[in-house]
Short mmCIF file of C-alpha atoms in Angstrom, two decimals:
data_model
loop_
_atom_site.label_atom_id
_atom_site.label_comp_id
_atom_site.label_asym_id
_atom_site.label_seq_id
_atom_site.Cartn_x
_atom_site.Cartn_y
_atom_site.Cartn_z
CA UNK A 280 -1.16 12.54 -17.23
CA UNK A 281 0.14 11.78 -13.45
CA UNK A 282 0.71 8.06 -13.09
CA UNK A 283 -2.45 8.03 -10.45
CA UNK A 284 -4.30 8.93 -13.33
CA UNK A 285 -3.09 6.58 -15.65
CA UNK A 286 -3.49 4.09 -12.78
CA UNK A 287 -5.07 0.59 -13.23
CA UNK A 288 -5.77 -1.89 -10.49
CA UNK A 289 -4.41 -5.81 -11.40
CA UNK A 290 -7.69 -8.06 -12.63
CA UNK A 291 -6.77 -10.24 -10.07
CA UNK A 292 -6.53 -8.00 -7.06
CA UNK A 293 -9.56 -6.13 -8.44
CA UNK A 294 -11.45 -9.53 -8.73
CA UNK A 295 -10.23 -10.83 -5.07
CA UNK A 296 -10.87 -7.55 -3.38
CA UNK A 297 -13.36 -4.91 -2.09
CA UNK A 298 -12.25 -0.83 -2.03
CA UNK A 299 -12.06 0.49 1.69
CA UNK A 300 -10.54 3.61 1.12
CA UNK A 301 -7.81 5.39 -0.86
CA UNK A 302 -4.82 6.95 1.01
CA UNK A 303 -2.67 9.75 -0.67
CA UNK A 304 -0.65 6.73 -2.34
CA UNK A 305 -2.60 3.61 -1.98
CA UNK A 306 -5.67 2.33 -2.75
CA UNK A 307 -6.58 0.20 0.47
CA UNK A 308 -8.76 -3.28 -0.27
CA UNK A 309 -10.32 -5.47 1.80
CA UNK A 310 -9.27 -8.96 0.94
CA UNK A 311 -12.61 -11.38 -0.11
CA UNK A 312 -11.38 -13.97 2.65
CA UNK A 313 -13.22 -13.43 6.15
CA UNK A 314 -10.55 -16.20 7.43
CA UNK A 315 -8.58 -13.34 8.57
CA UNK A 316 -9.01 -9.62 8.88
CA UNK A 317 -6.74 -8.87 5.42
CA UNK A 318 -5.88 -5.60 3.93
CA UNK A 319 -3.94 -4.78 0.81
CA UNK A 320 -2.42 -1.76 -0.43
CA UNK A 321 -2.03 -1.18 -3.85
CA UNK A 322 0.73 1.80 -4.79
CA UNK A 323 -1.07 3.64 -7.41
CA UNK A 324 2.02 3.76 -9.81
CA UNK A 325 2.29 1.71 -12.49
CA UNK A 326 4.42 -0.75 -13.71
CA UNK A 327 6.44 -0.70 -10.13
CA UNK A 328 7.14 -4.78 -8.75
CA UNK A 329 9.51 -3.81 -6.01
CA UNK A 330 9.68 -1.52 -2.94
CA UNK A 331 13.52 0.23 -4.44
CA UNK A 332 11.72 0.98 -7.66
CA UNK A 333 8.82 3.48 -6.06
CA UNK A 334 10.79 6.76 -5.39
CA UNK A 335 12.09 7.90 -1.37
CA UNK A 336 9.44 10.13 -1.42
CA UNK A 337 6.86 7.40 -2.17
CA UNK A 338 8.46 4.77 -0.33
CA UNK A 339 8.09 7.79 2.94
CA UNK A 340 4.36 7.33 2.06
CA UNK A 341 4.25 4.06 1.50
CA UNK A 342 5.50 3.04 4.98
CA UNK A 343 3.43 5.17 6.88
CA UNK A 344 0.66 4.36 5.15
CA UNK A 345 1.69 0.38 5.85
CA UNK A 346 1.64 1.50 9.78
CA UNK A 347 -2.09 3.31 9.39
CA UNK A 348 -3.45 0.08 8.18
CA UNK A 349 -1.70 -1.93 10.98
CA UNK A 350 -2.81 0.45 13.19
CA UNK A 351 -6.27 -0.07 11.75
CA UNK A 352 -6.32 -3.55 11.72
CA UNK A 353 -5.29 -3.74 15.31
CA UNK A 354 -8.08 -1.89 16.60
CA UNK A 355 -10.80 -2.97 14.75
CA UNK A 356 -10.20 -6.78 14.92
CA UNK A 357 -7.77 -6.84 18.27
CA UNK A 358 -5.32 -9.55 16.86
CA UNK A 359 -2.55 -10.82 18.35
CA UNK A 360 0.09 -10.00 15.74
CA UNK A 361 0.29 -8.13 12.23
CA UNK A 362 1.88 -10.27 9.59
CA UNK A 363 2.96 -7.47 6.83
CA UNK A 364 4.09 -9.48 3.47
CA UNK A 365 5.03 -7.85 -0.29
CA UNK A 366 5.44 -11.10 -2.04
CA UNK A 367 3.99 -10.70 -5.84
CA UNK A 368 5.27 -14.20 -7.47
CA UNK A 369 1.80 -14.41 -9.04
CA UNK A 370 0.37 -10.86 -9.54
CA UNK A 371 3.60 -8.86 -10.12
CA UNK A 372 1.75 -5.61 -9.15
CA UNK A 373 3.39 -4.09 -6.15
CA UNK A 374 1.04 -4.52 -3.30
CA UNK A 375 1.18 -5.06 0.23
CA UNK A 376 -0.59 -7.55 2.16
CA UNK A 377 -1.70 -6.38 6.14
CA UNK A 378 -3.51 -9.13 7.97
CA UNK A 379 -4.46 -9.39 11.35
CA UNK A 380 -3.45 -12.77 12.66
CA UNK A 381 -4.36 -14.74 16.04
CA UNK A 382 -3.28 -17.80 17.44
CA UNK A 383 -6.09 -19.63 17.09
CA UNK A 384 -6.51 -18.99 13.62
CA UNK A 385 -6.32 -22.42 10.86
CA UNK A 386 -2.61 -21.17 9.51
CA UNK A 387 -0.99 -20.06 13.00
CA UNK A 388 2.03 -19.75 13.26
CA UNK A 389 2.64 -19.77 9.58
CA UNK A 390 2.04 -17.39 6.99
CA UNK A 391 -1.76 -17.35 5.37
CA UNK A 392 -1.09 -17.35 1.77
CA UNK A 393 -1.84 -20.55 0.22
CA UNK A 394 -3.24 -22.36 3.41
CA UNK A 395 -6.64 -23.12 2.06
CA UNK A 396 -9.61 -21.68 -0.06
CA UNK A 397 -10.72 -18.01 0.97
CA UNK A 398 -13.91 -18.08 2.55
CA UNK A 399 -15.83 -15.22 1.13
CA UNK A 400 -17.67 -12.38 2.83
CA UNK A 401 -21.56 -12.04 2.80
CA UNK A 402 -22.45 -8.55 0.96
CA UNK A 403 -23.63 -6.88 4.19
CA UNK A 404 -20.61 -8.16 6.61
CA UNK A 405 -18.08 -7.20 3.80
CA UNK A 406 -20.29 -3.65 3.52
CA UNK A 407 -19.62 -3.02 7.36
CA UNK A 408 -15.96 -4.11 7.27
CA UNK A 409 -14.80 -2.15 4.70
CA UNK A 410 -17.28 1.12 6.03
CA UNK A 411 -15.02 -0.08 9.95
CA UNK A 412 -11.59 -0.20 8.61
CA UNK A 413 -12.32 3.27 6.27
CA UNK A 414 -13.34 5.07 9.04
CA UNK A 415 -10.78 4.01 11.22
CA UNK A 416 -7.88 4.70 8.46
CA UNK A 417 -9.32 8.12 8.23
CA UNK A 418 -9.01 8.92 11.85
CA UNK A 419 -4.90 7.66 12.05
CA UNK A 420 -3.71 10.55 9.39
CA UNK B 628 21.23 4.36 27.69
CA UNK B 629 19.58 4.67 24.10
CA UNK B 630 17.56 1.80 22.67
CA UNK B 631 20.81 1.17 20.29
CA UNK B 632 22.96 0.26 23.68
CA UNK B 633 21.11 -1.33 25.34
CA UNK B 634 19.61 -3.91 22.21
CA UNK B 635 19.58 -7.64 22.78
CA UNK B 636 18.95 -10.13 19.51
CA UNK B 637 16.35 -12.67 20.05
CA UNK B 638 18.30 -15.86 20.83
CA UNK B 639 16.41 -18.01 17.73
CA UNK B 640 17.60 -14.74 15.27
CA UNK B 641 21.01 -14.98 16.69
CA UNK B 642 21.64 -18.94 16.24
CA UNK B 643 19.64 -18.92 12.82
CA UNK B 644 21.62 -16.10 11.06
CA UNK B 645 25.11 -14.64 10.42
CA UNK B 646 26.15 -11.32 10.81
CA UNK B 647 26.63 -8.71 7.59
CA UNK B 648 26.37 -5.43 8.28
CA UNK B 649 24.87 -2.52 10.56
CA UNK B 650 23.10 0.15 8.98
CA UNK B 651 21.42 3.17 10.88
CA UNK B 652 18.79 1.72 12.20
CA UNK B 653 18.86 -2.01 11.76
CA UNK B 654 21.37 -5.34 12.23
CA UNK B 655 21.31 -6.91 8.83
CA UNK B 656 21.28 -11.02 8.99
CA UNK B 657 22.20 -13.93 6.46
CA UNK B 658 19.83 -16.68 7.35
CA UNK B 659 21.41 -19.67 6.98
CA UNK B 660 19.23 -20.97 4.46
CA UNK B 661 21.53 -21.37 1.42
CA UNK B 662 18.33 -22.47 -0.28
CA UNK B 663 17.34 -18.65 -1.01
CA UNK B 664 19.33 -15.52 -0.95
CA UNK B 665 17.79 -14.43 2.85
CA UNK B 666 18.30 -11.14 4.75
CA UNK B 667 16.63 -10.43 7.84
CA UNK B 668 16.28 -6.73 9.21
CA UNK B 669 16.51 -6.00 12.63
CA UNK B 670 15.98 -2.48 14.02
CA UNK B 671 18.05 -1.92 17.12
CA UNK B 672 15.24 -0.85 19.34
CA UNK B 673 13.92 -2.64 22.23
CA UNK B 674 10.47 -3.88 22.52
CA UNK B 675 8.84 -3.04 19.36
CA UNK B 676 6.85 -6.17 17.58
CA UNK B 677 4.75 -4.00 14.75
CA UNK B 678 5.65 -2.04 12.52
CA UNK B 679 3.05 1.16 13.73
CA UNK B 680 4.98 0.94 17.53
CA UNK B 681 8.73 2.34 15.85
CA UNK B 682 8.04 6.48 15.66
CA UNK B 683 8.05 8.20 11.98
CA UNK B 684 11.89 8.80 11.67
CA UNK B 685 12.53 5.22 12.39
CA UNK B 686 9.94 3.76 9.94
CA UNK B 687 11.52 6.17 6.97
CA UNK B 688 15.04 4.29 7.92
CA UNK B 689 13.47 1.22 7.64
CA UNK B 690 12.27 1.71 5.02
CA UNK B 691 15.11 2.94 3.19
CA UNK B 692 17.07 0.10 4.52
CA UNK B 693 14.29 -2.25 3.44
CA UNK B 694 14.90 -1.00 -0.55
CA UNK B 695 19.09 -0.95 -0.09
CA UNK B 696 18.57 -4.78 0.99
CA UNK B 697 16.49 -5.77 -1.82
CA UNK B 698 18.34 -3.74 -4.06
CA UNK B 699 21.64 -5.57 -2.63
CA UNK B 700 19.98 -9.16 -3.12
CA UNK B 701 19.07 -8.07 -6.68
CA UNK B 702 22.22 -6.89 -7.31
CA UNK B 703 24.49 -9.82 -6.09
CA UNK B 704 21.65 -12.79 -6.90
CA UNK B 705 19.52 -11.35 -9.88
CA UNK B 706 16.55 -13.25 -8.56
CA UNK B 707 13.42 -13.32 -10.53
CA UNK B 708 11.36 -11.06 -7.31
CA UNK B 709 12.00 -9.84 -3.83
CA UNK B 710 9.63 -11.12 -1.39
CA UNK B 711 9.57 -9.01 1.70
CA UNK B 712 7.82 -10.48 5.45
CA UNK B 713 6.93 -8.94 8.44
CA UNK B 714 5.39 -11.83 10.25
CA UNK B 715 6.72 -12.12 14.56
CA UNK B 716 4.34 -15.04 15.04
CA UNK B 717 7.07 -17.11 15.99
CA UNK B 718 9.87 -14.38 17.19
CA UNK B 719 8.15 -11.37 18.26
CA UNK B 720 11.05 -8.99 18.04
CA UNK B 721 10.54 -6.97 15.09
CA UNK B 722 12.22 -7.78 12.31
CA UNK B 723 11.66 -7.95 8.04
CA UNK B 724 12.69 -10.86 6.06
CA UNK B 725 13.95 -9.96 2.49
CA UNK B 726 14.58 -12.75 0.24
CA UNK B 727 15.33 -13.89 -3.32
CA UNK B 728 13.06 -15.73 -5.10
CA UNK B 729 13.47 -17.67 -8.56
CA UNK B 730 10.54 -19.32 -10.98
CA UNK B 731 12.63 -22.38 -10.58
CA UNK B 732 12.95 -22.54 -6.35
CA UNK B 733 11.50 -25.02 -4.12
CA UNK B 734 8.92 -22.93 -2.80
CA UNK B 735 8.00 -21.16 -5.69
CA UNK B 736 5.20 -19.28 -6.14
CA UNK B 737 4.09 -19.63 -2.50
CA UNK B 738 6.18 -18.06 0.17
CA UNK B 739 9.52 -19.31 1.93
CA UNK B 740 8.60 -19.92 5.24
CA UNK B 741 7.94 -23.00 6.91
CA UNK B 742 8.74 -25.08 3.40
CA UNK B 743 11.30 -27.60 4.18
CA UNK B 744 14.37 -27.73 6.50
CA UNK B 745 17.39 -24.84 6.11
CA UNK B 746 20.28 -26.12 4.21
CA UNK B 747 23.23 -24.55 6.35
CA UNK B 748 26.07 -23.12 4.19
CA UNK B 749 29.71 -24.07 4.28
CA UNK B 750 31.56 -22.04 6.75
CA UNK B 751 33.53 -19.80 3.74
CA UNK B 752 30.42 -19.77 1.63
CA UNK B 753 28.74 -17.82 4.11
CA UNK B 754 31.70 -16.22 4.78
CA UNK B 755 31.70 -14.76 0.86
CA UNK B 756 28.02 -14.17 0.96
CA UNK B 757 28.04 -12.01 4.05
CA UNK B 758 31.25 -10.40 2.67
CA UNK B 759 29.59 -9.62 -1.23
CA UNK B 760 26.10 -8.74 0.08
CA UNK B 761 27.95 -6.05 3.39
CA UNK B 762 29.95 -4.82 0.26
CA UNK B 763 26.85 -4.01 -1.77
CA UNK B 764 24.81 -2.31 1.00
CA UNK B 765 27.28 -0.08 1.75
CA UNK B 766 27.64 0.80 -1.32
CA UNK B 767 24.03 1.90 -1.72
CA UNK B 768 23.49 4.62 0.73
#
């Protein structure tokens, strides 16, 4: 069995999250948090917690596929800046956080992650974003 | 002139960090923080802020320098996990902070930045930090 197949998404993330898209290595979610236009990519390999364990190969992927959702991000939600971030002190699954970021926004200049409560999507806006970003991933191959 | 001759450091990178190494793409920095084992990642090319502006050759160096500099701080720290940051909302030049993190650290399990004042190190321990972590990277090619 390849390890895509074997493949099974953190509770946490899968909780947190709605599915845009998957790339040839990630799966790309839409973070429940309309705060900020958030992506994360999930490596579908298990058991991998940091960026040297995922083969050069994969980690080829894995960067490029970082830059498509940037890339995504950027023109669907015109930010100001990407803030990229692989952190995983509480869900050790290796996954990569893309978020578009402007300066008006409640945690400018400083990172999002703990600045407050996530303010969750209604069904049909969180629908539309994730059917915006998918398209737009699929057109930046 | 390439981009490699005619780079510039941001001034804030420059006074904030000491010098360790240059690999093929990017200026590796000790920040000196001596709170967490901290790299920052600079790729010698002028102008770029994201990630999705540096071409495809470029982004597979970084990332490959990316996993040597984690792999380094593993090796010579043995932190509990690498967190890795691509934020600019302060210092737009692009550049990718790699840092130790223990179960037992200040900011733990939130992210570094922003948590407290740097504690500068002595002038020899950066000295033997720069010289131990220079020592590892080039030893992982």
């Amino acid at each position: 069995m390849s390890d895509q197949h074997s493949f099974a998404l953190h509770a946490r993330l899968k909780a947190d999250t709605f599915e845009v898209i998957h790339l040839p290595l990630c799966r790309v979610l839409l973070m429940n948090d309309c705060s900020f236009p958030w992506l994360v990519l999930v490596p579908e390999r298990m058991g991998v917690t940091e960026i040297h364990e995922l083969n050069g190969i994969d980690r080829s992927a894995l960067i490029e596929e970082i830059s498509r959702a940037s890339e995504a991000v950027k023109k669907v939600y015109s930010p100001d800046k990407i803030n990229i971030g692989m952190l995983g002190n509480i869900v050790s699954q290796l996954h990569i956080h893309v978020i578009g970021r402007y300066r008006n926004d409640r945690a400018w200049p400083g990172p999002v992650w703990g600045t407050g409560p996530a303010q969750p999507y209604l069904a049909e806006e969180a629908a539309s974003a994730c059917e915006r970003l998918g398209r737009t991933l699929a057109l930046t191959a």
